[in-house]
């Protein structure tokens, strides 16, 4: 494996995203090869399972990397790569949770699907106040937002059977699951026959270059400036007869600032007469960025507003040092074709599962 690793706290990484680099506390940033990282982890953070591993592409480093001895107690002759300079966030192709003894999945720099999955699986873990190990992955739970699937679900990256998924969800009282291993379609289909709703999401990726044309109409706004737009969008999307609909909408909108505590979040919008009529969100996590929630209000559709938002999002990702943008699109809905015409290619798929309530309805979802 060609990547190098750096172990740090989620807070240290979030600060580095703002600064553009993680700076060494001394003369160098201590890096490890995958087979070595357990040694500094045990020495510096014994028993900790709330850390992250930065997956570094050494080809993107401009300062010298020197193999040097570690400390007394390391195996004889072992040498570690030391970066003599700051670690640019643009050299970090993925950020994955460090939860020993579970081995981390470390994508290679050129593995677009692996990088996309690393972001979709690790961001909820970094954001959650409660993370539990389950067969095939973890469960994340946040009692502040019980109506949000994104904050309360199983995140499963390794194969398990349908019964195991159902049992883990019931045991931990989570209403949803994300199945992201190859061949998960069969498990999704089996769950769909026993009280679950299955949605295939296509993982679509695009390089940040070449840029998309346009974008001049779109502007970067603060999250409170798009809150009213998001609130109305959720009201349109959720069933009118949904129990506690106002509370559901409030939770789905209110959870948004939490994401910005673990990755860099940018809100982009097009305004007409001062009012937001289209918006989208960019989540930057090192060299990988995720596009979320591109939407135009019905009365403003067909005028290029979403194109302007998307173009500005891709440009922002490039300006942040990202070489890859990723998103998830419903395999059964038209936006997948809209994204494909703008250079996004399908790299794979995942399955979003939601437990049905009595009477066949699903709980309010929250993508």
CSV table of C-alpha atoms in Angstrom, one decimal, residues 54-342:
chain,number,residue,atom,x,y,z
A,54,UNK,CA,-5.4,10.8,8.0
A,55,UNK,CA,-4.7,8.8,4.8
A,56,UNK,CA,-1.8,10.7,3.2
A,57,UNK,CA,-0.7,10.5,-0.5
A,58,UNK,CA,3.1,10.9,-0.3
A,59,UNK,CA,3.1,12.1,-3.9
A,60,UNK,CA,1.3,15.3,-2.8
A,61,UNK,CA,3.8,16.3,-0.2
A,62,UNK,CA,6.3,19.0,-1.1
A,63,UNK,CA,8.5,19.0,2.0
A,64,UNK,CA,11.0,16.3,2.7
A,65,UNK,CA,9.9,12.9,4.2
A,66,UNK,CA,12.8,11.2,6.0
A,67,UNK,CA,12.8,7.7,7.4
A,68,UNK,CA,14.1,7.9,10.9
A,69,UNK,CA,14.1,5.7,14.1
A,70,UNK,CA,11.2,5.9,16.4
A,71,UNK,CA,11.6,5.7,20.2
A,72,UNK,CA,13.0,3.2,22.6
A,73,UNK,CA,10.7,0.2,22.8
A,74,UNK,CA,9.9,0.1,19.0
A,75,UNK,CA,11.0,-3.1,17.3
A,76,UNK,CA,14.7,-3.0,16.5
A,77,UNK,CA,15.6,-1.4,13.2
A,78,UNK,CA,12.1,0.1,12.6
A,79,UNK,CA,12.1,3.5,11.0
A,80,UNK,CA,9.2,5.9,10.6
A,81,UNK,CA,8.5,8.5,7.9
A,82,UNK,CA,8.9,12.0,9.3
A,83,UNK,CA,7.5,15.0,7.3
A,84,UNK,CA,9.8,18.0,7.8
A,85,UNK,CA,7.1,20.6,7.2
A,86,UNK,CA,3.4,21.1,7.5
A,87,UNK,CA,1.0,18.4,6.3
A,88,UNK,CA,-1.2,20.0,3.7
A,89,UNK,CA,-4.9,19.1,3.9
A,90,UNK,CA,-4.9,18.6,0.2
A,91,UNK,CA,-2.5,15.6,0.6
A,92,UNK,CA,-5.1,13.8,2.8
A,93,UNK,CA,-7.2,11.6,0.5
A,94,UNK,CA,-9.4,10.1,3.2
A,95,UNK,CA,-10.1,10.4,7.0
A,96,UNK,CA,-11.1,7.2,8.7
A,97,UNK,CA,-12.0,6.4,12.3
A,98,UNK,CA,-9.4,4.7,14.4
A,99,UNK,CA,-11.3,2.1,16.4
A,100,UNK,CA,-8.9,-0.8,17.4
A,101,UNK,CA,-9.0,-3.7,17.2
A,102,UNK,CA,-11.1,-3.2,14.0
A,103,UNK,CA,-8.7,-2.8,11.1
A,104,UNK,CA,-9.3,0.5,9.2
A,105,UNK,CA,-10.2,0.5,5.5
A,106,UNK,CA,-7.6,2.7,3.8
A,107,UNK,CA,-8.4,3.8,0.2
A,108,UNK,CA,-5.6,4.4,-2.3
A,109,UNK,CA,-5.4,8.0,-3.8
A,110,UNK,CA,-6.8,6.8,-7.1
A,111,UNK,CA,-9.7,4.9,-5.7
A,112,UNK,CA,-12.6,7.3,-6.2
A,113,UNK,CA,-15.2,4.9,-4.8
A,114,UNK,CA,-13.1,4.0,-1.8
A,115,UNK,CA,-12.6,7.7,-1.0
A,116,UNK,CA,-16.3,8.5,-1.4
A,117,UNK,CA,-17.3,5.6,0.9
A,118,UNK,CA,-14.6,6.6,3.4
A,119,UNK,CA,-16.2,10.1,3.7
A,120,UNK,CA,-19.8,8.8,3.9
A,121,UNK,CA,-19.0,6.2,6.5
A,122,UNK,CA,-16.6,8.3,8.7
A,123,UNK,CA,-18.3,11.7,8.8
A,124,UNK,CA,-21.3,10.4,10.8
A,125,UNK,CA,-18.9,8.6,13.2
A,126,UNK,CA,-16.9,11.8,13.9
A,127,UNK,CA,-20.2,13.7,14.4
A,128,UNK,CA,-22.0,11.3,16.7
A,129,UNK,CA,-22.1,11.5,20.5
A,130,UNK,CA,-22.7,7.8,20.7
A,131,UNK,CA,-20.9,5.2,18.5
A,132,UNK,CA,-21.2,1.4,19.0
A,133,UNK,CA,-19.5,-1.5,17.3
A,134,UNK,CA,-21.8,-3.8,15.5
A,135,UNK,CA,-21.1,-6.8,13.2
A,136,UNK,CA,-20.0,-5.3,9.8
A,137,UNK,CA,-19.4,-1.8,11.1
A,138,UNK,CA,-20.8,0.7,13.7
A,139,UNK,CA,-24.0,2.3,14.8
A,140,UNK,CA,-24.3,6.0,15.3
A,141,UNK,CA,-26.9,7.6,17.6
A,142,UNK,CA,-27.8,11.1,18.5
A,143,UNK,CA,-30.8,11.6,20.9
A,144,UNK,CA,-31.0,15.3,19.9
A,145,UNK,CA,-32.2,14.4,16.4
A,146,UNK,CA,-34.2,11.2,16.7
A,147,UNK,CA,-36.0,11.8,13.4
A,148,UNK,CA,-32.8,12.0,11.4
A,149,UNK,CA,-31.7,8.8,9.8
A,150,UNK,CA,-28.3,10.4,9.0
A,151,UNK,CA,-27.7,10.8,12.7
A,152,UNK,CA,-29.2,7.5,13.9
A,153,UNK,CA,-28.3,4.4,11.8
A,154,UNK,CA,-26.1,1.4,11.2
A,155,UNK,CA,-23.1,2.1,8.9
A,156,UNK,CA,-22.0,-1.2,7.5
A,157,UNK,CA,-19.0,-1.6,5.2
A,158,UNK,CA,-18.4,-5.3,5.6
A,159,UNK,CA,-20.8,-8.1,4.6
A,160,UNK,CA,-23.4,-9.3,7.1
A,161,UNK,CA,-26.7,-11.1,6.5
A,162,UNK,CA,-30.1,-9.6,6.7
A,163,UNK,CA,-30.9,-11.1,10.1
A,164,UNK,CA,-27.8,-9.6,11.6
A,165,UNK,CA,-28.7,-6.1,10.2
A,166,UNK,CA,-32.2,-6.4,11.6
A,167,UNK,CA,-31.1,-7.7,15.0
A,168,UNK,CA,-28.5,-4.9,15.4
A,169,UNK,CA,-31.0,-2.2,14.5
A,170,UNK,CA,-33.6,-3.6,16.9
A,171,UNK,CA,-31.1,-4.0,19.7
A,172,UNK,CA,-29.8,-0.4,19.4
A,173,UNK,CA,-33.2,1.1,18.4
A,174,UNK,CA,-31.9,2.8,15.3
A,175,UNK,CA,-34.4,3.2,12.4
A,176,UNK,CA,-32.0,3.0,9.4
A,177,UNK,CA,-28.9,1.3,7.9
A,178,UNK,CA,-26.5,2.1,5.2
A,179,UNK,CA,-25.1,-1.0,3.4
A,180,UNK,CA,-22.0,-0.2,1.4
A,181,UNK,CA,-20.1,-3.4,0.6
A,182,UNK,CA,-20.1,-5.0,-2.9
A,183,UNK,CA,-23.0,-7.3,-3.2
A,184,UNK,CA,-25.2,-5.6,-0.6
A,185,UNK,CA,-28.1,-5.6,-3.0
A,186,UNK,CA,-29.1,-9.2,-2.1
A,187,UNK,CA,-29.2,-8.3,1.6
A,188,UNK,CA,-31.2,-5.1,0.8
A,189,UNK,CA,-33.7,-7.2,-1.2
A,190,UNK,CA,-34.1,-9.7,1.7
A,191,UNK,CA,-34.7,-6.9,4.2
A,192,UNK,CA,-37.2,-5.3,1.9
A,193,UNK,CA,-39.4,-8.4,2.3
A,194,UNK,CA,-39.4,-8.1,6.0
A,195,UNK,CA,-40.4,-4.6,7.0
A,196,UNK,CA,-37.7,-2.4,5.5
A,197,UNK,CA,-37.7,0.1,2.6
A,198,UNK,CA,-34.7,-0.1,0.4
A,199,UNK,CA,-33.3,2.7,-1.7
A,200,UNK,CA,-30.3,2.2,-4.0
A,201,UNK,CA,-28.0,5.3,-4.0
A,202,UNK,CA,-25.5,5.7,-6.8
A,203,UNK,CA,-22.1,6.9,-5.7
A,204,UNK,CA,-21.1,9.4,-8.4
A,205,UNK,CA,-17.7,11.1,-8.6
A,206,UNK,CA,-16.0,13.8,-10.7
A,207,UNK,CA,-12.6,15.4,-10.8
A,208,UNK,CA,-12.6,19.1,-9.9
A,209,UNK,CA,-10.9,19.9,-13.2
A,210,UNK,CA,-12.1,20.9,-15.7
A,211,UNK,CA,-14.4,23.3,-13.9
A,212,UNK,CA,-18.1,23.5,-14.8
A,213,UNK,CA,-19.1,26.7,-16.7
A,214,UNK,CA,-21.1,29.3,-15.0
A,215,UNK,CA,-21.4,29.8,-11.3
A,216,UNK,CA,-21.2,33.6,-11.3
A,217,UNK,CA,-24.8,33.9,-10.1
A,218,UNK,CA,-24.2,31.7,-7.1
A,219,UNK,CA,-22.8,33.1,-3.9
A,220,UNK,CA,-21.4,31.6,-0.7
A,221,UNK,CA,-23.7,32.3,2.3
A,222,UNK,CA,-23.7,31.6,6.0
A,223,UNK,CA,-25.9,28.7,7.1
A,224,UNK,CA,-28.5,30.9,8.7
A,225,UNK,CA,-29.0,32.6,5.4
A,226,UNK,CA,-30.2,29.4,3.7
A,227,UNK,CA,-32.1,28.0,6.7
A,228,UNK,CA,-35.5,29.3,5.6
A,229,UNK,CA,-35.0,27.8,2.1
A,230,UNK,CA,-34.0,24.4,3.7
A,231,UNK,CA,-37.0,24.5,6.0
A,232,UNK,CA,-39.4,25.0,3.0
A,233,UNK,CA,-37.6,22.3,1.0
A,234,UNK,CA,-38.2,19.8,3.8
A,235,UNK,CA,-41.8,20.8,4.1
A,236,UNK,CA,-42.3,20.1,0.4
A,237,UNK,CA,-40.5,16.7,0.6
A,238,UNK,CA,-42.2,15.3,3.7
A,239,UNK,CA,-45.7,13.9,3.6
A,240,UNK,CA,-48.4,16.4,4.7
A,241,UNK,CA,-50.0,13.9,7.1
A,242,UNK,CA,-46.7,12.9,8.8
A,243,UNK,CA,-47.1,12.9,12.6
A,244,UNK,CA,-45.1,15.6,14.3
A,245,UNK,CA,-44.2,17.1,10.9
A,246,UNK,CA,-43.2,20.4,12.3
A,247,UNK,CA,-40.9,18.8,14.8
A,248,UNK,CA,-39.4,16.6,12.2
A,249,UNK,CA,-38.6,19.6,9.9
A,250,UNK,CA,-37.1,21.5,12.9
A,251,UNK,CA,-34.8,18.6,13.6
A,252,UNK,CA,-33.7,18.0,10.0
A,253,UNK,CA,-32.8,21.7,9.7
A,254,UNK,CA,-31.4,22.1,13.2
A,255,UNK,CA,-28.9,19.2,12.7
A,256,UNK,CA,-27.1,21.0,9.9
A,257,UNK,CA,-24.6,23.1,12.0
A,258,UNK,CA,-23.3,19.9,13.6
A,259,UNK,CA,-21.6,18.8,10.3
A,260,UNK,CA,-19.4,21.9,10.3
A,261,UNK,CA,-17.8,20.9,13.6
A,262,UNK,CA,-16.0,18.0,11.9
A,263,UNK,CA,-15.6,19.0,8.2
A,264,UNK,CA,-15.4,22.4,6.4
A,265,UNK,CA,-18.9,23.2,5.2
A,266,UNK,CA,-19.8,25.8,2.5
A,267,UNK,CA,-23.3,26.8,1.6
A,268,UNK,CA,-23.9,28.1,-1.9
A,269,UNK,CA,-27.1,29.7,-3.2
A,270,UNK,CA,-28.7,31.7,-5.9
A,271,UNK,CA,-30.9,34.6,-4.8
A,272,UNK,CA,-33.7,36.3,-6.6
A,273,UNK,CA,-34.7,39.7,-5.1
A,274,UNK,CA,-32.7,38.8,-2.0
A,275,UNK,CA,-34.5,35.5,-1.5
A,276,UNK,CA,-32.8,32.2,-1.9
A,277,UNK,CA,-34.3,30.2,-4.7
A,278,UNK,CA,-31.7,27.5,-5.1
A,279,UNK,CA,-29.0,26.1,-2.9
A,280,UNK,CA,-26.4,23.3,-2.4
A,281,UNK,CA,-23.8,22.3,0.2
A,282,UNK,CA,-20.2,21.4,0.0
A,283,UNK,CA,-18.4,19.3,2.6
A,284,UNK,CA,-14.6,19.5,2.4
A,285,UNK,CA,-12.6,16.7,4.0
A,286,UNK,CA,-9.0,17.0,2.8
A,287,UNK,CA,-8.7,16.3,-0.9
A,288,UNK,CA,-12.2,14.9,-1.1
A,289,UNK,CA,-15.4,17.0,-1.1
A,290,UNK,CA,-19.0,15.8,-1.0
A,291,UNK,CA,-21.9,17.7,-2.6
A,292,UNK,CA,-25.2,17.6,-0.8
A,293,UNK,CA,-28.7,18.9,-1.1
A,294,UNK,CA,-28.6,20.7,-4.5
A,295,UNK,CA,-32.2,21.9,-4.9
A,296,UNK,CA,-34.2,24.6,-6.6
A,297,UNK,CA,-37.7,25.8,-5.5
A,298,UNK,CA,-40.4,24.7,-8.0
A,299,UNK,CA,-41.2,28.3,-9.3
A,300,UNK,CA,-37.5,28.9,-10.2
A,301,UNK,CA,-36.7,25.7,-12.0
A,302,UNK,CA,-35.6,25.7,-15.6
A,303,UNK,CA,-33.6,28.9,-15.3
A,304,UNK,CA,-30.1,27.5,-14.7
A,305,UNK,CA,-30.0,28.2,-11.0
A,306,UNK,CA,-29.0,24.7,-10.0
A,307,UNK,CA,-26.3,24.7,-12.7
A,308,UNK,CA,-24.9,27.9,-11.2
A,309,UNK,CA,-24.9,26.3,-7.7
A,310,UNK,CA,-23.2,23.1,-8.9
A,311,UNK,CA,-20.6,25.0,-10.8
A,312,UNK,CA,-19.7,27.2,-7.8
A,313,UNK,CA,-19.6,24.1,-5.5
A,314,UNK,CA,-17.1,22.4,-7.8
A,315,UNK,CA,-15.0,25.5,-8.1
A,316,UNK,CA,-15.0,25.9,-4.3
A,317,UNK,CA,-13.8,22.3,-4.0
A,318,UNK,CA,-10.9,23.0,-6.4
A,319,UNK,CA,-10.0,26.2,-4.5
A,320,UNK,CA,-9.9,24.1,-1.2
A,321,UNK,CA,-7.3,21.8,-2.8
A,322,UNK,CA,-9.7,18.9,-3.6
A,323,UNK,CA,-9.1,16.8,-6.7
A,324,UNK,CA,-12.3,14.8,-6.3
A,325,UNK,CA,-16.0,15.7,-5.6
A,326,UNK,CA,-18.5,13.0,-4.8
A,327,UNK,CA,-22.3,12.7,-4.3
A,328,UNK,CA,-25.0,10.1,-3.9
A,329,UNK,CA,-28.0,10.1,-6.2
A,330,UNK,CA,-31.2,8.0,-6.1
A,331,UNK,CA,-30.8,5.3,-8.7
A,332,UNK,CA,-34.5,5.5,-9.5
A,333,UNK,CA,-34.8,9.3,-9.9
A,334,UNK,CA,-33.9,11.8,-12.6
A,335,UNK,CA,-31.1,13.8,-10.9
A,336,UNK,CA,-28.7,11.0,-11.6
A,337,UNK,CA,-28.9,11.8,-15.3
A,338,UNK,CA,-28.6,15.5,-14.7
A,339,UNK,CA,-25.4,15.0,-12.8
A,340,UNK,CA,-24.1,12.6,-15.5
A,341,UNK,CA,-24.5,15.3,-18.1
A,342,UNK,CA,-22.2,17.5,-16.0
